[in-house]
mmCIF file of the C-alpha atoms, coordinates in Angstrom:
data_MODEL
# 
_entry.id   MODEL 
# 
loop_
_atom_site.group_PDB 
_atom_site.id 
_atom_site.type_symbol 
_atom_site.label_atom_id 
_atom_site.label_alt_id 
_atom_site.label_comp_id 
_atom_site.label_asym_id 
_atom_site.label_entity_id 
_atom_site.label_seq_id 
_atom_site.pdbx_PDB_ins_code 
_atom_site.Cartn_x 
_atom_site.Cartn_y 
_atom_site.Cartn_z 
_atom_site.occupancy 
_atom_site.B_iso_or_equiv 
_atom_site.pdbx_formal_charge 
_atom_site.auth_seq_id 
_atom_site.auth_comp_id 
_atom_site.auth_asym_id 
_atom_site.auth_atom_id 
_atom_site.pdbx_PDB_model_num 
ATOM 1   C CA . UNK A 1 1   ? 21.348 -4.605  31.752 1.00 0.00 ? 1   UNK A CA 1 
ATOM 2   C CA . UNK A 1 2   ? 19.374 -6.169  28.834 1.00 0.00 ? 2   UNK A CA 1 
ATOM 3   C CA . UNK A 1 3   ? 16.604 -8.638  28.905 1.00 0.00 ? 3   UNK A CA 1 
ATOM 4   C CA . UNK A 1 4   ? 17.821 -11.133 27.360 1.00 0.00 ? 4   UNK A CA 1 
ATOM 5   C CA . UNK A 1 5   ? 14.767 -11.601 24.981 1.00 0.00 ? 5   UNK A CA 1 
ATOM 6   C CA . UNK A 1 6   ? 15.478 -8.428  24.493 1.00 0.00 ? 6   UNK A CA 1 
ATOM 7   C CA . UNK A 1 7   ? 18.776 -9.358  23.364 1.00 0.00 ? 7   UNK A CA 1 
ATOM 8   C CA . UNK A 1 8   ? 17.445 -12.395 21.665 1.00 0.00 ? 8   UNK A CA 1 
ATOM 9   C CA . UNK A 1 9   ? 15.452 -10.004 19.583 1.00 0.00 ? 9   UNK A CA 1 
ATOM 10  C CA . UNK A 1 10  ? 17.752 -7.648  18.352 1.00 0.00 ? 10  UNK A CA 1 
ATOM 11  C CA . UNK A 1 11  ? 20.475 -10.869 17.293 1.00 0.00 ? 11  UNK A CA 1 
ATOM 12  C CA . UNK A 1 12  ? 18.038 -12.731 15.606 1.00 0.00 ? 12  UNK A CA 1 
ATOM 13  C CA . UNK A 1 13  ? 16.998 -9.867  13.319 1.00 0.00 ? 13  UNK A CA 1 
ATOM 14  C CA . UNK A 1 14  ? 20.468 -8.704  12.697 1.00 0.00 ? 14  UNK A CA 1 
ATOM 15  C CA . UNK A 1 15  ? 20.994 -12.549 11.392 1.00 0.00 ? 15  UNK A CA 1 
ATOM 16  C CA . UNK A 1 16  ? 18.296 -12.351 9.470  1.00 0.00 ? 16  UNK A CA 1 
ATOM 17  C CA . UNK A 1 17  ? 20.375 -9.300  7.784  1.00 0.00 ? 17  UNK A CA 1 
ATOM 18  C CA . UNK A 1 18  ? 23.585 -11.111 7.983  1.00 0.00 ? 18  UNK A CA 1 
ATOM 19  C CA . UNK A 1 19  ? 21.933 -13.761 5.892  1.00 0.00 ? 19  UNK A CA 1 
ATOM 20  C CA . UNK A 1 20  ? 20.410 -11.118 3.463  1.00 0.00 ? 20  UNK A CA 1 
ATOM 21  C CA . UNK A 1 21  ? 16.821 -11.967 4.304  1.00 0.00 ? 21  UNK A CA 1 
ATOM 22  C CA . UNK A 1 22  ? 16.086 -8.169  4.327  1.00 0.00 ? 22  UNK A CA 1 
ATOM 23  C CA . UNK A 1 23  ? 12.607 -8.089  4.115  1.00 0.00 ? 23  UNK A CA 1 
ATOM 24  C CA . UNK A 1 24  ? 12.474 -10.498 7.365  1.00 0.00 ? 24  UNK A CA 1 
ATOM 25  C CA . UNK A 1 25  ? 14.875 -8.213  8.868  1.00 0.00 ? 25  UNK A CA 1 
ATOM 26  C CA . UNK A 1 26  ? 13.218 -5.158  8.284  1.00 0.00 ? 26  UNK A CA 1 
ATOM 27  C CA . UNK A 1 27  ? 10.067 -6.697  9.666  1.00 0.00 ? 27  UNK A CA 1 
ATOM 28  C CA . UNK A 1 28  ? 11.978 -7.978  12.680 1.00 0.00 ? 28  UNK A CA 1 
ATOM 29  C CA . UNK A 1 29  ? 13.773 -4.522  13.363 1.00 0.00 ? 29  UNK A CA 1 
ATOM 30  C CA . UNK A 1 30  ? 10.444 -2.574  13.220 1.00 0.00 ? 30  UNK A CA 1 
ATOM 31  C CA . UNK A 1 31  ? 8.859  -5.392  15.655 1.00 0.00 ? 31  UNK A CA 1 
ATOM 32  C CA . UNK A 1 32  ? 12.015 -4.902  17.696 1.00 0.00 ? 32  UNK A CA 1 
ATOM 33  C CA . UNK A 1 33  ? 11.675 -1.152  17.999 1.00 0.00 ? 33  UNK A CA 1 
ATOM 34  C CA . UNK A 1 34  ? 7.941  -0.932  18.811 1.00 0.00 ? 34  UNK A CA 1 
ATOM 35  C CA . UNK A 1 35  ? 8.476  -3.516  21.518 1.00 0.00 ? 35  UNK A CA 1 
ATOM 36  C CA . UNK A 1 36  ? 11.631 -2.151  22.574 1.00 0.00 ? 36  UNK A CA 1 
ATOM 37  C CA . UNK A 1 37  ? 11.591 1.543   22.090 1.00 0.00 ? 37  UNK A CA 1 
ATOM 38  C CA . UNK A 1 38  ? 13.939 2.447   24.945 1.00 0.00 ? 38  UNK A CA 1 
ATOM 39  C CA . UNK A 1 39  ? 16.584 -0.357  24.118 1.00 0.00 ? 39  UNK A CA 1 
ATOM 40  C CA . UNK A 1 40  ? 20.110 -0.020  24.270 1.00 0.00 ? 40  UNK A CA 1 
ATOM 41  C CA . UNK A 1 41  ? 20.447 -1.245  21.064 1.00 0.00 ? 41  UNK A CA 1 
ATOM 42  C CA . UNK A 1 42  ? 17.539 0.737   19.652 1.00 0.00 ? 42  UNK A CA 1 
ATOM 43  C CA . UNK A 1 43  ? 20.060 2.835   17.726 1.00 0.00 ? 43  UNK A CA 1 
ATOM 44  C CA . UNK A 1 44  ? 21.403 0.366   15.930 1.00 0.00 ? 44  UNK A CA 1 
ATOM 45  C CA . UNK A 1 45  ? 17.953 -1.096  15.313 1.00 0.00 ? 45  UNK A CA 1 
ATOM 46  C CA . UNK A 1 46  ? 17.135 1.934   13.497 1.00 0.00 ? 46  UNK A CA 1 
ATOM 47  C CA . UNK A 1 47  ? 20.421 2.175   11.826 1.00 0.00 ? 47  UNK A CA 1 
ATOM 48  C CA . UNK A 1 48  ? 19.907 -1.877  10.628 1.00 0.00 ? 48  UNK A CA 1 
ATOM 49  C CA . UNK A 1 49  ? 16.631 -1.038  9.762  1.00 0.00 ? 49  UNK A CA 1 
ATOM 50  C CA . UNK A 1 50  ? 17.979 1.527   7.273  1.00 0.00 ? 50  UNK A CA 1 
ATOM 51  C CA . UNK A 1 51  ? 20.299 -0.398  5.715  1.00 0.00 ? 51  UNK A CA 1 
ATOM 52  C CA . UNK A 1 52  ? 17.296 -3.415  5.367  1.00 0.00 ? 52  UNK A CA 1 
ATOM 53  C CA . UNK A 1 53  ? 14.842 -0.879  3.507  1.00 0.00 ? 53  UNK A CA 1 
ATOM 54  C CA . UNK A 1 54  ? 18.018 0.496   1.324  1.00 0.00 ? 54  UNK A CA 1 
ATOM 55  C CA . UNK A 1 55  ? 18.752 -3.344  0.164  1.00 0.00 ? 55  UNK A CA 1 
ATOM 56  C CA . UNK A 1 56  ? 15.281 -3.856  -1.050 1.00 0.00 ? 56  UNK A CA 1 
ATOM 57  C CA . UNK A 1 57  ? 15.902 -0.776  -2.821 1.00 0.00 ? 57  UNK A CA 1 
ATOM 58  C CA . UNK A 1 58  ? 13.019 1.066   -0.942 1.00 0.00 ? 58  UNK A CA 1 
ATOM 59  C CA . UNK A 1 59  ? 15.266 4.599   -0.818 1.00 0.00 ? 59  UNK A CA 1 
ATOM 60  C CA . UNK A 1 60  ? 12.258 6.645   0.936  1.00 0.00 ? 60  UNK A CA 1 
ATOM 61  C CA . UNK A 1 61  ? 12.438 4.216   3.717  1.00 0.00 ? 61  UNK A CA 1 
ATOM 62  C CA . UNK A 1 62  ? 16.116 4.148   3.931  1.00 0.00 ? 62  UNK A CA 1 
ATOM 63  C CA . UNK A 1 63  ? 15.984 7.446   4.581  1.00 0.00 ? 63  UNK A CA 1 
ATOM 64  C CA . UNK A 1 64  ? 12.849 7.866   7.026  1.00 0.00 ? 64  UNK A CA 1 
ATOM 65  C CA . UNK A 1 65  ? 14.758 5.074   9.201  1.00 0.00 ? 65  UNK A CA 1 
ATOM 66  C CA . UNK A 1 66  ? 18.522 6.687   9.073  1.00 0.00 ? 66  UNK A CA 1 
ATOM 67  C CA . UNK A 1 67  ? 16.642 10.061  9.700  1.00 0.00 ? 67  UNK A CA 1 
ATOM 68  C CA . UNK A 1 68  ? 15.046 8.940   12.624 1.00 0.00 ? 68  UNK A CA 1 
ATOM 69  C CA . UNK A 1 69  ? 18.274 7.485   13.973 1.00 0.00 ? 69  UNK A CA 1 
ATOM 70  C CA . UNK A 1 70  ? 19.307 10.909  14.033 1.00 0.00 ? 70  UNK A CA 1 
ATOM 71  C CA . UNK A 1 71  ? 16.728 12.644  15.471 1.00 0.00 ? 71  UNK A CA 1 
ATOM 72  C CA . UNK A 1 72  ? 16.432 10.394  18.163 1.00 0.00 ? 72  UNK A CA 1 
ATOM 73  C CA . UNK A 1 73  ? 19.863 9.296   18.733 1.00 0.00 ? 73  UNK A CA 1 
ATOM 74  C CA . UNK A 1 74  ? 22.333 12.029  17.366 1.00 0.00 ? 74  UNK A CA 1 
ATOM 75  C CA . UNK A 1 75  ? 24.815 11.164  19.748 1.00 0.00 ? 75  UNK A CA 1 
ATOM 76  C CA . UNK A 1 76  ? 25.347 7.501   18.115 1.00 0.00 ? 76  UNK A CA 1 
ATOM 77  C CA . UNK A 1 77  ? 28.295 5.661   17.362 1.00 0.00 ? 77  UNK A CA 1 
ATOM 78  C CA . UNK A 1 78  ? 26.493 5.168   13.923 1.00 0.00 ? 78  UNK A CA 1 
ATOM 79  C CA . UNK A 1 79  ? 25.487 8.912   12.933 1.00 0.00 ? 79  UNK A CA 1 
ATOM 80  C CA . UNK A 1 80  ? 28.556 9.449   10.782 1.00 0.00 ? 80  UNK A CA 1 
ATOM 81  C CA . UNK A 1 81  ? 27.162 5.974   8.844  1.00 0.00 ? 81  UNK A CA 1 
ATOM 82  C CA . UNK A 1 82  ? 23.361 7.067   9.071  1.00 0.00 ? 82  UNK A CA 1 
ATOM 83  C CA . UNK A 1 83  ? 24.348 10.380  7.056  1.00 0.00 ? 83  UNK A CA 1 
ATOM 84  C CA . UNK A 1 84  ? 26.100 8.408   4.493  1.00 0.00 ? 84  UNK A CA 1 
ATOM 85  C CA . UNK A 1 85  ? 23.580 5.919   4.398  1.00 0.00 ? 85  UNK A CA 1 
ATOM 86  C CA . UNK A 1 86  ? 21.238 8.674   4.013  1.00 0.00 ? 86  UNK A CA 1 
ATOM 87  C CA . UNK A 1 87  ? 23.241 10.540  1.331  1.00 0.00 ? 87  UNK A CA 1 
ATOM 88  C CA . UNK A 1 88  ? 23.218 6.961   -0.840 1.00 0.00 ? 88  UNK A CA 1 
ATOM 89  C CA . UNK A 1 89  ? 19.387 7.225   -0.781 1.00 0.00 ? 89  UNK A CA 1 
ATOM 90  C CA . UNK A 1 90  ? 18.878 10.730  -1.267 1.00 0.00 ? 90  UNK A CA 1 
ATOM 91  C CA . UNK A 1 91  ? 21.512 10.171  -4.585 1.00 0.00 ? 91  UNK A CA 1 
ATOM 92  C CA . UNK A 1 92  ? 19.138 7.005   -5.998 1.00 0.00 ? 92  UNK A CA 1 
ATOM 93  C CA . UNK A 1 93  ? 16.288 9.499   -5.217 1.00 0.00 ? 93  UNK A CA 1 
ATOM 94  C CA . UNK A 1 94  ? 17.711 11.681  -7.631 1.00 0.00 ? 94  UNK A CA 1 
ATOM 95  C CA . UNK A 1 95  ? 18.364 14.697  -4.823 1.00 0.00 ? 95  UNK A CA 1 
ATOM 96  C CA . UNK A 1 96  ? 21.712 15.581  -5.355 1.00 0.00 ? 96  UNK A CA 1 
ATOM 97  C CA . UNK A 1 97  ? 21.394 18.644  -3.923 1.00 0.00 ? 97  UNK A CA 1 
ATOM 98  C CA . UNK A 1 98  ? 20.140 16.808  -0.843 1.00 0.00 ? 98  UNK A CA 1 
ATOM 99  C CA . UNK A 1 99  ? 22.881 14.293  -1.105 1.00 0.00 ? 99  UNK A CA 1 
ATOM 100 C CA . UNK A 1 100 ? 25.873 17.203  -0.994 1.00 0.00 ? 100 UNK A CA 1 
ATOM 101 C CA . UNK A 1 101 ? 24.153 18.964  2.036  1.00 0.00 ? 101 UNK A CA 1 
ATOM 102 C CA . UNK A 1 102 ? 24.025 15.393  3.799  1.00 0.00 ? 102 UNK A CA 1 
ATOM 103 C CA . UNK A 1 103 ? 28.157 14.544  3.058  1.00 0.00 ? 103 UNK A CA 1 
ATOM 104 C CA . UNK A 1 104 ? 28.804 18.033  3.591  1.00 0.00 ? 104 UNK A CA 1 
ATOM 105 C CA . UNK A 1 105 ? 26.941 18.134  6.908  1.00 0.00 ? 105 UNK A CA 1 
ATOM 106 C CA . UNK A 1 106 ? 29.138 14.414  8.199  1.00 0.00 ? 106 UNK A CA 1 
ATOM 107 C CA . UNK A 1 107 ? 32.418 16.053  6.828  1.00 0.00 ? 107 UNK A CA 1 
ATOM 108 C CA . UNK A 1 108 ? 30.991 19.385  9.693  1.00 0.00 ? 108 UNK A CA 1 
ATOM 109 C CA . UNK A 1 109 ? 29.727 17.314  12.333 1.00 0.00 ? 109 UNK A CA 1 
ATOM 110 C CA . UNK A 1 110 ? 31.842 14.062  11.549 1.00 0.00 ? 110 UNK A CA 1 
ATOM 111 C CA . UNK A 1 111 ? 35.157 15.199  10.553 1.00 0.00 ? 111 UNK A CA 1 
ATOM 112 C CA . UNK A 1 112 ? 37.180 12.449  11.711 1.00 0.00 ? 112 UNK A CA 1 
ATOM 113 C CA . UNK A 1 113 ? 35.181 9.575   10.786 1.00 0.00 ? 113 UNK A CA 1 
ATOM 114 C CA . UNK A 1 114 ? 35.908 6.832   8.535  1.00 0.00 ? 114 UNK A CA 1 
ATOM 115 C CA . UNK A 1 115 ? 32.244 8.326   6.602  1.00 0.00 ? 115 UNK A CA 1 
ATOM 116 C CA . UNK A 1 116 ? 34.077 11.730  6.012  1.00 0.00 ? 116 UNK A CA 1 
ATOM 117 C CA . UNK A 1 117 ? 36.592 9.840   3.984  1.00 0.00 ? 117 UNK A CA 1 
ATOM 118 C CA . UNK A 1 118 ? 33.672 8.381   2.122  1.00 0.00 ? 118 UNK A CA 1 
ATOM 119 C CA . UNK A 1 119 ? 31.511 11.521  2.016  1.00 0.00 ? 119 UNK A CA 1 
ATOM 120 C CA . UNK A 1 120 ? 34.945 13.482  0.252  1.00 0.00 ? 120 UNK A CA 1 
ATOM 121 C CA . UNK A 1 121 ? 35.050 11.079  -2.037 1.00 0.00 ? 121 UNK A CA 1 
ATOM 122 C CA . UNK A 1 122 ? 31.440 11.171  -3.092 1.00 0.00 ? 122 UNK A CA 1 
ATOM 123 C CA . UNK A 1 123 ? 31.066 14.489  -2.854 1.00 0.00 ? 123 UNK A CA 1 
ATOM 124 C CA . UNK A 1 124 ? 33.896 14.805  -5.496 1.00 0.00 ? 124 UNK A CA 1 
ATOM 125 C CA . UNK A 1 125 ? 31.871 12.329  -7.832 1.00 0.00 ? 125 UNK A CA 1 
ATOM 126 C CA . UNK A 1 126 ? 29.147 14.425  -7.574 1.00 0.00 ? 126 UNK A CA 1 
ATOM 127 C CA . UNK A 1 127 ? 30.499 17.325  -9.164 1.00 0.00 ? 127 UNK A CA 1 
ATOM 128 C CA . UNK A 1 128 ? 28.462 20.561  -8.847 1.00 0.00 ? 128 UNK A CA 1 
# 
């Protein structure tokens, strides 16, 4: 069961994402997850708060955020999405090399996911 300010929490700052107030969102998230570090929805949290930081074009913290989804969730729903949001950052940070170790590790550990398909076909545009 979930508190439901707990709840209350999490679905306000995923609107605030929704609506494309990132910054706000990102704020919310990270106020989510220090209050809430144990929530069921602290996963996605992390994941949101990823995809917040990668909209305002912040690509380090994109990839801290989808990095410590993994570490501290690797058996989420959203890992095969975390690596490829992770491989989008590491490619507008210019680490390519990064980038092909990141689709090639979802297309290992993630070969049936709807972010293999993706990863194939980025890996392809990155050439060698």
């Amino acid at each position: 069961t979930v508190d439901r300010h707990e709840q209350a929490s999490f679905e306000a700052a995923l609107a605030l994402f929704r609506a494309g107030d990132f910054r706000a969102a990102a704020s919310d998230l990270k106020t989510f997850l220090a209050r809430y570090p144990a929530s069921p929805y602290a996963a996605q949290a992390q994941y949101w708060l990823g995809n917040a930081h990668y909209q305002l074009k912040d690509y380090k913290a994109a990839s801290a955020a989808q990095r410590s989804l993994l570490e501290r969730h690797p058996d989420s729903p959203r890992a095969p999405d975390a690596l490829l949001n992770l491989a989008a950052s590491q490619i507008e940070l210019a680490d390519r090399n990064g980038a092909r170790n990141t689709l090639n590790r979802i297309l290992k550990e993630h070969p049936d996911s709807e972010a293999a398909s993706a990863a194939r076909e980025r890996l392809k545009s990155l050439g060698k």
